PDB file of N, CA, C and O in Angstrom, chain B, residues numbered from 101:
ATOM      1  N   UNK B 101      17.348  33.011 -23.887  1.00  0.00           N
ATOM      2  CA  UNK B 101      17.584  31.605 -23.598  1.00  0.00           C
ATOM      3  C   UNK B 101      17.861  31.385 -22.119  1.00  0.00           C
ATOM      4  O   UNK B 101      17.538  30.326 -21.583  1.00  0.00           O
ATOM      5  N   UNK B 102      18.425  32.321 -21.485  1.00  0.00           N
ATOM      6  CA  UNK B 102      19.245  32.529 -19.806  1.00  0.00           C
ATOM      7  C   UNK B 102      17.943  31.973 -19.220  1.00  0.00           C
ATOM      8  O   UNK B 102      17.772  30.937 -18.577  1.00  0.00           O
ATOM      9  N   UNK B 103      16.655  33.355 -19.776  1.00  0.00           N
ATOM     10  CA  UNK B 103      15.268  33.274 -19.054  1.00  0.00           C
ATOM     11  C   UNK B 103      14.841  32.086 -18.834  1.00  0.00           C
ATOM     12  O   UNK B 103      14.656  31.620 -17.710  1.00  0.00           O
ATOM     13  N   UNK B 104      14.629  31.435 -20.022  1.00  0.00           N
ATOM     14  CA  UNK B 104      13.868  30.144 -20.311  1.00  0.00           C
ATOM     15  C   UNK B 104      14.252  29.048 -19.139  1.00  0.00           C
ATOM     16  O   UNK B 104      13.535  28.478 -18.316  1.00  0.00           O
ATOM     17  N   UNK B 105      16.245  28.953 -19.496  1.00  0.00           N
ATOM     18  CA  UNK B 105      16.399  28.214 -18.511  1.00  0.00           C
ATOM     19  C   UNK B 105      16.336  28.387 -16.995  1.00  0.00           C
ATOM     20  O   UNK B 105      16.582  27.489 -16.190  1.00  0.00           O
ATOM     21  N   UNK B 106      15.968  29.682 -16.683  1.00  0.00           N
ATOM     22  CA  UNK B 106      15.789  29.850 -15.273  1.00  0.00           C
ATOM     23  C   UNK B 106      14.178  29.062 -14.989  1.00  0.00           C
ATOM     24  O   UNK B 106      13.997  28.047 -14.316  1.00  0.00           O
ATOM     25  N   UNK B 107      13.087  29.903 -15.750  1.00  0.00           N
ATOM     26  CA  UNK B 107      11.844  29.344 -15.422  1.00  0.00           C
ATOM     27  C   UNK B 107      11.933  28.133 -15.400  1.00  0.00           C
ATOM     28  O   UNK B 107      11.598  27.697 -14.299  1.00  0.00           O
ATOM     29  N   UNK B 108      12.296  27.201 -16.259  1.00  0.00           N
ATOM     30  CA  UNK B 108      12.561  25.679 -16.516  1.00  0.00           C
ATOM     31  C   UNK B 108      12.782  25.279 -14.988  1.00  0.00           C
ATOM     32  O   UNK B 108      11.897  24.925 -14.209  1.00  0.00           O
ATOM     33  N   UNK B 109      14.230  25.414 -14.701  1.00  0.00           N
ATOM     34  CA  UNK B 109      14.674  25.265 -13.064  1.00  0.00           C
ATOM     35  C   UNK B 109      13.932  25.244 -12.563  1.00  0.00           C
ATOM     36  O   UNK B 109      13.599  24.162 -12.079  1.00  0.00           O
ATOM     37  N   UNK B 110      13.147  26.417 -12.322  1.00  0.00           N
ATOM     38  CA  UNK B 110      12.314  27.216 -11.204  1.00  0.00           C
ATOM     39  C   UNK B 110      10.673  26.369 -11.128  1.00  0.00           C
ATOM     40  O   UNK B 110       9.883  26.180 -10.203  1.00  0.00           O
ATOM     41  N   UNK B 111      10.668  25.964 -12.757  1.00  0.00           N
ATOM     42  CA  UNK B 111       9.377  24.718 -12.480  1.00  0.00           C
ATOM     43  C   UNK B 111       9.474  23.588 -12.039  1.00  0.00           C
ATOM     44  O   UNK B 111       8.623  22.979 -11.390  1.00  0.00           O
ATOM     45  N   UNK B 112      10.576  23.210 -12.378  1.00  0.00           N
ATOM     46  CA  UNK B 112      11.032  21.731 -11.503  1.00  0.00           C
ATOM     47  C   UNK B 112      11.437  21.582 -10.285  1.00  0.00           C
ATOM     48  O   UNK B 112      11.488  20.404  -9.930  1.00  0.00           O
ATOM     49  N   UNK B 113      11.785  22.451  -9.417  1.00  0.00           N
ATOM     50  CA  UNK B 113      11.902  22.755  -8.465  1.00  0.00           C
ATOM     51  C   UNK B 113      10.447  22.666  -7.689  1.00  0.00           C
ATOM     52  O   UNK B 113       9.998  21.932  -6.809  1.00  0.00           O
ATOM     53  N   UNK B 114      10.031  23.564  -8.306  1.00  0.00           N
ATOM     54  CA  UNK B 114       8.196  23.735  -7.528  1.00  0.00           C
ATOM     55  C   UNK B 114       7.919  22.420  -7.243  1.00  0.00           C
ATOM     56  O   UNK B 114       7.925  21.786  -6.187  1.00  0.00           O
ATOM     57  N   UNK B 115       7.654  22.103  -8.490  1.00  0.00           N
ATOM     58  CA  UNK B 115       6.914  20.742  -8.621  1.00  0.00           C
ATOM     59  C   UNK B 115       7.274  19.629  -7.938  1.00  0.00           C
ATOM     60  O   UNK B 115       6.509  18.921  -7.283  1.00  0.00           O
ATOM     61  N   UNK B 116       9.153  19.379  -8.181  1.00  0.00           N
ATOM     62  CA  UNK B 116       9.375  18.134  -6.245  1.00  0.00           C
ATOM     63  C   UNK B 116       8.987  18.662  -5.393  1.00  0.00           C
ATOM     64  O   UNK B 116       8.457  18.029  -4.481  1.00  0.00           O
ATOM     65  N   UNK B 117       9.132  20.438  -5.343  1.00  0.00           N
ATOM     66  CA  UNK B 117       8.436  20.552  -3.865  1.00  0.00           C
ATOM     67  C   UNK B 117       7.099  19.669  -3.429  1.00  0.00           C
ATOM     68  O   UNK B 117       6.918  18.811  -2.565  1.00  0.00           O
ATOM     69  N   UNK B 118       6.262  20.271  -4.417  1.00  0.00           N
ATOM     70  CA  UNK B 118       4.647  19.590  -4.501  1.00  0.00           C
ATOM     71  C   UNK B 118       4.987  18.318  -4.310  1.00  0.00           C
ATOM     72  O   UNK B 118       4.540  17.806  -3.284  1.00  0.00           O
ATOM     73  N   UNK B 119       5.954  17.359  -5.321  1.00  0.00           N
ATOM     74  CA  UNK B 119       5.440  16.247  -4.923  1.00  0.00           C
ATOM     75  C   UNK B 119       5.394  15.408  -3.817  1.00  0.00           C
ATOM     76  O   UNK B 119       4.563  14.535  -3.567  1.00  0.00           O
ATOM     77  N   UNK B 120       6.637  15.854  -3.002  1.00  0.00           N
ATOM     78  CA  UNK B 120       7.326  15.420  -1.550  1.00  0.00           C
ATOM     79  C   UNK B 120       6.410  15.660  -0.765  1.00  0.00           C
ATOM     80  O   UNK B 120       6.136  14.912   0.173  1.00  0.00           O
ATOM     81  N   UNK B 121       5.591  17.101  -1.112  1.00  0.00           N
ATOM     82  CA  UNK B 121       4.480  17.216  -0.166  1.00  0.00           C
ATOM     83  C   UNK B 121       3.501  16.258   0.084  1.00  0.00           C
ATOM     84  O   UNK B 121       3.001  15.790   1.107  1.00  0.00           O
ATOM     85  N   UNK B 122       3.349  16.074  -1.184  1.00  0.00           N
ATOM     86  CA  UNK B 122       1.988  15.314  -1.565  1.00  0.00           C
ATOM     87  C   UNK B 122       2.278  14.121  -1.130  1.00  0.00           C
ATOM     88  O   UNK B 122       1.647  13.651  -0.183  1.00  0.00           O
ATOM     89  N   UNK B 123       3.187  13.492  -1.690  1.00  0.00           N
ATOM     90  CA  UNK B 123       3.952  11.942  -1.035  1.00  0.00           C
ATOM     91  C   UNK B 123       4.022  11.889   0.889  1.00  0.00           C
ATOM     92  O   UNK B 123       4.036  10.813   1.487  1.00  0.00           O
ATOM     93  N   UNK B 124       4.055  13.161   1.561  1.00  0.00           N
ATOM     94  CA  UNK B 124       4.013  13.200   2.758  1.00  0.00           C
ATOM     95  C   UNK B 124       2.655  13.140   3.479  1.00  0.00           C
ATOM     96  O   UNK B 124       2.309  12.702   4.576  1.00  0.00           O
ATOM     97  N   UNK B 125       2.058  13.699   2.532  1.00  0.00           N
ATOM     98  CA  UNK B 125       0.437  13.730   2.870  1.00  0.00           C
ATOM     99  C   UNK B 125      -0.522  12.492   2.875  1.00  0.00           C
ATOM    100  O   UNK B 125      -1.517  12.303   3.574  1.00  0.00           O
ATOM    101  N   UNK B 126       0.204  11.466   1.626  1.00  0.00           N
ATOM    102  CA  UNK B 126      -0.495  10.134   1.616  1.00  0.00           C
ATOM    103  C   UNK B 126       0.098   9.380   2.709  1.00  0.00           C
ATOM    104  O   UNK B 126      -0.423   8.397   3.238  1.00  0.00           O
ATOM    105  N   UNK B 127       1.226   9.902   3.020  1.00  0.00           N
ATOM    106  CA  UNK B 127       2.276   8.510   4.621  1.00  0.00           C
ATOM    107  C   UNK B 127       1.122   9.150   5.483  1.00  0.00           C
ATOM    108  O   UNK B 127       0.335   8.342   5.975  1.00  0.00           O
ATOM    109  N   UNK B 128       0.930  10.359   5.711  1.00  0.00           N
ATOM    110  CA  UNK B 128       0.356  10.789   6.906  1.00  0.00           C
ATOM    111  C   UNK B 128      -1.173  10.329   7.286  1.00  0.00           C
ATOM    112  O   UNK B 128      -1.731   9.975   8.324  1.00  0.00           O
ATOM    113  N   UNK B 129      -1.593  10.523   5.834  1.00  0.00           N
ATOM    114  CA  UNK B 129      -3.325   9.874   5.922  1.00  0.00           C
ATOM    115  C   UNK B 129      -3.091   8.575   5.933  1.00  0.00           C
ATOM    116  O   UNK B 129      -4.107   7.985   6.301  1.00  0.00           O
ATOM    117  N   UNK B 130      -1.872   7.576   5.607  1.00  0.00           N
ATOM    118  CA  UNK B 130      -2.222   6.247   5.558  1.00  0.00           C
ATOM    119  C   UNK B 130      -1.806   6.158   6.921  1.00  0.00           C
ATOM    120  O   UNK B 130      -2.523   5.252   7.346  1.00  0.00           O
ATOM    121  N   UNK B 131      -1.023   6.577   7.956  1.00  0.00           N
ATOM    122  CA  UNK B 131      -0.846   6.258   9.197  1.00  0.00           C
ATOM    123  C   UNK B 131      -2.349   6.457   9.761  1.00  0.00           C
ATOM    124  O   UNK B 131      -2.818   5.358  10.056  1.00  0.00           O
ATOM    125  N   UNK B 132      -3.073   7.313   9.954  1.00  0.00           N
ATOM    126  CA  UNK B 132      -4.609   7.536  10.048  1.00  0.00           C
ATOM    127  C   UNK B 132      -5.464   6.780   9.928  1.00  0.00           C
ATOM    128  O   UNK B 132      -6.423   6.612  10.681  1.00  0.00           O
ATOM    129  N   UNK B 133      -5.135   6.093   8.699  1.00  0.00           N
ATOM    130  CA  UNK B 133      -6.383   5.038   8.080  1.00  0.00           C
ATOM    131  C   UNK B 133      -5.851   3.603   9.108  1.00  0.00           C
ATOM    132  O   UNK B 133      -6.612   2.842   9.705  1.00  0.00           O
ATOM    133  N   UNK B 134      -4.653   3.553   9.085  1.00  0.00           N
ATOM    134  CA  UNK B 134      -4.040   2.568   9.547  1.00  0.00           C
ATOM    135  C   UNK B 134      -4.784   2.151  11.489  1.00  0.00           C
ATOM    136  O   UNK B 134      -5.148   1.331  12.331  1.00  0.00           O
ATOM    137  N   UNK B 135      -4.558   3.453  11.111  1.00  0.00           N
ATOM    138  CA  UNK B 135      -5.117   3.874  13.284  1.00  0.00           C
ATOM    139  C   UNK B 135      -6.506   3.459  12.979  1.00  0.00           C
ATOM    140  O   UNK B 135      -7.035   2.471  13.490  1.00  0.00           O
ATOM    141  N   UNK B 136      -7.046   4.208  12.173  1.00  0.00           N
ATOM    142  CA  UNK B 136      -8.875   4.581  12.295  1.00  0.00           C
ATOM    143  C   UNK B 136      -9.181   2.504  12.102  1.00  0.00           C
ATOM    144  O   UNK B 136     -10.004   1.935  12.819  1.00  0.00           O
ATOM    145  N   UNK B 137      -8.320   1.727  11.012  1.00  0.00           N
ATOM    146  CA  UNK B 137      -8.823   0.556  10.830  1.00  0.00           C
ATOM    147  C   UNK B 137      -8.637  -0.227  12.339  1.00  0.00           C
ATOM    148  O   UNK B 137      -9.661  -0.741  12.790  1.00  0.00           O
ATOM    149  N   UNK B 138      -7.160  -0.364  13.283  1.00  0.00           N
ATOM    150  CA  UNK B 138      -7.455  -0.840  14.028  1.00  0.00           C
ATOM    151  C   UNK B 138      -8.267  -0.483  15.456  1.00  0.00           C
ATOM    152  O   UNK B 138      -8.341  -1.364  16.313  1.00  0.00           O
ATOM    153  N   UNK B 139      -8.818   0.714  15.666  1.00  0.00           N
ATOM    154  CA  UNK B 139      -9.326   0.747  16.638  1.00  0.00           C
ATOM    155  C   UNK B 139     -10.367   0.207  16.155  1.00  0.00           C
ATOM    156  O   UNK B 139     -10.668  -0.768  16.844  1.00  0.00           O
ATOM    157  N   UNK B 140     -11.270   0.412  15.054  1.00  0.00           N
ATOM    158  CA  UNK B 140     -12.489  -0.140  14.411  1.00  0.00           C
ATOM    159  C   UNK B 140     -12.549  -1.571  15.326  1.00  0.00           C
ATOM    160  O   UNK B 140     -13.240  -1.909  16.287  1.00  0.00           O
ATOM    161  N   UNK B 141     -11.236  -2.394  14.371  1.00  0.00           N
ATOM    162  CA  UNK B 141     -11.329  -3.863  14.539  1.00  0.00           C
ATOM    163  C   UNK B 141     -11.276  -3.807  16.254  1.00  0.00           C
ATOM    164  O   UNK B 141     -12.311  -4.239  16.761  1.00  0.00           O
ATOM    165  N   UNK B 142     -10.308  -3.377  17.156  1.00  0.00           N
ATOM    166  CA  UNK B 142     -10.738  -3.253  18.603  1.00  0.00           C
ATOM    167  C   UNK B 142     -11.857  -3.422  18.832  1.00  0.00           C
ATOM    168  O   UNK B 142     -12.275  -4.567  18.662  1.00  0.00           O
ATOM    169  N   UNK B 143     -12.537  -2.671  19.172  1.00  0.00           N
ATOM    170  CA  UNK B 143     -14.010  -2.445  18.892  1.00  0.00           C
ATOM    171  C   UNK B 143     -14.449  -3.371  18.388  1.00  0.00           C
ATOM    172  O   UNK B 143     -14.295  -4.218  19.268  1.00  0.00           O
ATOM    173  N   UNK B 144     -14.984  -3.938  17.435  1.00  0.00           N
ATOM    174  CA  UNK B 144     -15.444  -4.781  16.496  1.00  0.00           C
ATOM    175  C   UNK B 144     -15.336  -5.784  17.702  1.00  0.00           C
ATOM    176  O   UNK B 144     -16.324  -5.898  18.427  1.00  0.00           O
ATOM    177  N   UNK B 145     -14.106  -6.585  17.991  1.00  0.00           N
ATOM    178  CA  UNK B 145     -13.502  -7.593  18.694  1.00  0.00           C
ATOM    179  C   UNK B 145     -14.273  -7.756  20.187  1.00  0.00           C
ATOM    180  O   UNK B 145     -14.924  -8.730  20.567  1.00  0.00           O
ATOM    181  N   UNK B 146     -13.971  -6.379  20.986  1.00  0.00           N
ATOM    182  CA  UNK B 146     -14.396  -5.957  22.209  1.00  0.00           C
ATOM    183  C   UNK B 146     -16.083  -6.494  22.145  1.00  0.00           C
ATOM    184  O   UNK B 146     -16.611  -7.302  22.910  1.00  0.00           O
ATOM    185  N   UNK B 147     -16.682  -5.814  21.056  1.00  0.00           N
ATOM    186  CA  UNK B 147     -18.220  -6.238  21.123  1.00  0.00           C
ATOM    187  C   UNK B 147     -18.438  -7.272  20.780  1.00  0.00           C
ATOM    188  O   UNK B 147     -19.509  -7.578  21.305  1.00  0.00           O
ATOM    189  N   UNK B 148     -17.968  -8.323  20.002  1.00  0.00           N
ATOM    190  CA  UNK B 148     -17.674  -9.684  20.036  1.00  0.00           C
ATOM    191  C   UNK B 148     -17.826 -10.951  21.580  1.00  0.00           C
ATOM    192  O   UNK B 148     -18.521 -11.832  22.086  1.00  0.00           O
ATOM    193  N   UNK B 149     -16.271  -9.953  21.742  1.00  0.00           N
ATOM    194  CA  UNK B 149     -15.903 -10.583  23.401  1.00  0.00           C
ATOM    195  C   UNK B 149     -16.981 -10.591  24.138  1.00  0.00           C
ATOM    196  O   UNK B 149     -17.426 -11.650  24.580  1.00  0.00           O
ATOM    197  N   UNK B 150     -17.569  -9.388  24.380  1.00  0.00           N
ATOM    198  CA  UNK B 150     -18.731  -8.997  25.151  1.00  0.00           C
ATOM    199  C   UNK B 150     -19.976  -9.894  24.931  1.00  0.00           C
ATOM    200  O   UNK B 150     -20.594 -10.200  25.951  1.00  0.00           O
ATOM    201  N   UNK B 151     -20.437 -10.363  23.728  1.00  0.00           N
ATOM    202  CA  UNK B 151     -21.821 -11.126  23.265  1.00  0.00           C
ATOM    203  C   UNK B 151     -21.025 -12.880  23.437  1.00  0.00           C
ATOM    204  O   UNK B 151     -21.697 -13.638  24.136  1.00  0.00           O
ATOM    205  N   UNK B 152     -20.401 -13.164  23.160  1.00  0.00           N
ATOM    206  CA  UNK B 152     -19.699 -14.433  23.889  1.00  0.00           C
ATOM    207  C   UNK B 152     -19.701 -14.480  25.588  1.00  0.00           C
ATOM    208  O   UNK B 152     -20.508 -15.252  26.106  1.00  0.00           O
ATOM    209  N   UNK B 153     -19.013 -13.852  26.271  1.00  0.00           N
ATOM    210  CA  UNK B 153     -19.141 -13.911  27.522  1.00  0.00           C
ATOM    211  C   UNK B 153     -20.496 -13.816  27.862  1.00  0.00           C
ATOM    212  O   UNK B 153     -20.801 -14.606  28.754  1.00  0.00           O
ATOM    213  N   UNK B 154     -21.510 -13.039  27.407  1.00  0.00           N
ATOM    214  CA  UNK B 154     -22.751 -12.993  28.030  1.00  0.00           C
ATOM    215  C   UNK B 154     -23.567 -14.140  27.756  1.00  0.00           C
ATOM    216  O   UNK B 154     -24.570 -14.431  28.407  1.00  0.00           O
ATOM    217  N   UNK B 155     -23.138 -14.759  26.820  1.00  0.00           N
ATOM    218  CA  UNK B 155     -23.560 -16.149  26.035  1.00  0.00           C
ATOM    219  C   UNK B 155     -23.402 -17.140  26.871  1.00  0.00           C
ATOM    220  O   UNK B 155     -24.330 -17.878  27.205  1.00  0.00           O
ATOM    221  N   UNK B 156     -22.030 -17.265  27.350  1.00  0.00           N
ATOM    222  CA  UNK B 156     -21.496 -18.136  28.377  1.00  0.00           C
ATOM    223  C   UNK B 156     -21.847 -18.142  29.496  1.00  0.00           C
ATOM    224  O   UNK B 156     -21.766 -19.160  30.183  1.00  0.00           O
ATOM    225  N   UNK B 157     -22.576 -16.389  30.184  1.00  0.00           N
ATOM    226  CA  UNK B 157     -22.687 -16.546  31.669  1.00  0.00           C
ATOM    227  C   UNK B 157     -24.229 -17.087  31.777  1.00  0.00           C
ATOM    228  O   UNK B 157     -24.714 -17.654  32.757  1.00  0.00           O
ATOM    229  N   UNK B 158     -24.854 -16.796  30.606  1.00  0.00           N
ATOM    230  CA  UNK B 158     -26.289 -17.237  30.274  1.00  0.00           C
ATOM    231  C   UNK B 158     -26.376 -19.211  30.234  1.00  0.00           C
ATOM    232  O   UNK B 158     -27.230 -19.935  30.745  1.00  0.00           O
ATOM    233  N   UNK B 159     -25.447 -19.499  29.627  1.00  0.00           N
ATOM    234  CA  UNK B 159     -25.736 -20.644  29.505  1.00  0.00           C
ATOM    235  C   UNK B 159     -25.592 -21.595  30.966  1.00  0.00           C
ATOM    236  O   UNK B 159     -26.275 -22.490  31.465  1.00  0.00           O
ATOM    237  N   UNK B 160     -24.144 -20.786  31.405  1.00  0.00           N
ATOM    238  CA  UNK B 160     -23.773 -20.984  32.843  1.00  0.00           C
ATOM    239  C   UNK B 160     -25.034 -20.976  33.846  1.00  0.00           C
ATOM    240  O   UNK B 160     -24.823 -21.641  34.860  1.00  0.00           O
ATOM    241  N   UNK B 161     -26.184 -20.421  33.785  1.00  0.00           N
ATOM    242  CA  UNK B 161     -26.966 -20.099  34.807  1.00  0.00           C
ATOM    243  C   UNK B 161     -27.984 -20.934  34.743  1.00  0.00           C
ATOM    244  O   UNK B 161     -28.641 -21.499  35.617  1.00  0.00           O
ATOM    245  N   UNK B 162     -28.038 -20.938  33.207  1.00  0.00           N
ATOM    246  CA  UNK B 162     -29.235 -22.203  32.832  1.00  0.00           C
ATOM    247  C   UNK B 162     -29.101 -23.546  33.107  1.00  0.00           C
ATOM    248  O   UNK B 162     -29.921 -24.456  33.228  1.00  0.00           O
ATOM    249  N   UNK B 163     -27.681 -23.475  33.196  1.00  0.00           N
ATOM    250  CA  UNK B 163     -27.161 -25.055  33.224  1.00  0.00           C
ATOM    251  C   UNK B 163     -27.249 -25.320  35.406  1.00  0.00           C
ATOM    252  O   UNK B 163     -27.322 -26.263  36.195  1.00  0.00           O
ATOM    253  N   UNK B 164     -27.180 -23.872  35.454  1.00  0.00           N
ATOM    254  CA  UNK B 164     -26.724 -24.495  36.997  1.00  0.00           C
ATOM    255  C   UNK B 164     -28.418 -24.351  38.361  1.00  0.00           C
ATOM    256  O   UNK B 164     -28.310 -24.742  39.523  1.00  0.00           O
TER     257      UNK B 164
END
């Protein structure tokens, strides 16, 4: 019975280990995703900015 309850312990133990891990691993990839989404949108924005202004200096030239 001593045995049993040691392995018992000894599995539950493991296993918060694992899960804390695992729970650390999703904060870590969601900080990542978090990064990877806003530089995207940067970007995204930047090439935006860029086709507007050229829009504007175009129209600017036509007009003048």
């Amino acid at each position: 019975m001593d045995t049993f309850l040691i392995a018992a312990v000894a599995f539950f133990v493991v296993n918060a280990l694992v899960f804390v891990a695992y729970l650390r691993k999703i904060d870590v990839n969601g900080d990542a995703v978090r990064k990877l989404e806003k530089d995207q949108f940067t970007a995204a924005y930047n090439r935006q900015s860029a086709k507007a202004r050229k829009a504007r200096s175009s129209a600017a030239t036509a007009n003048a």
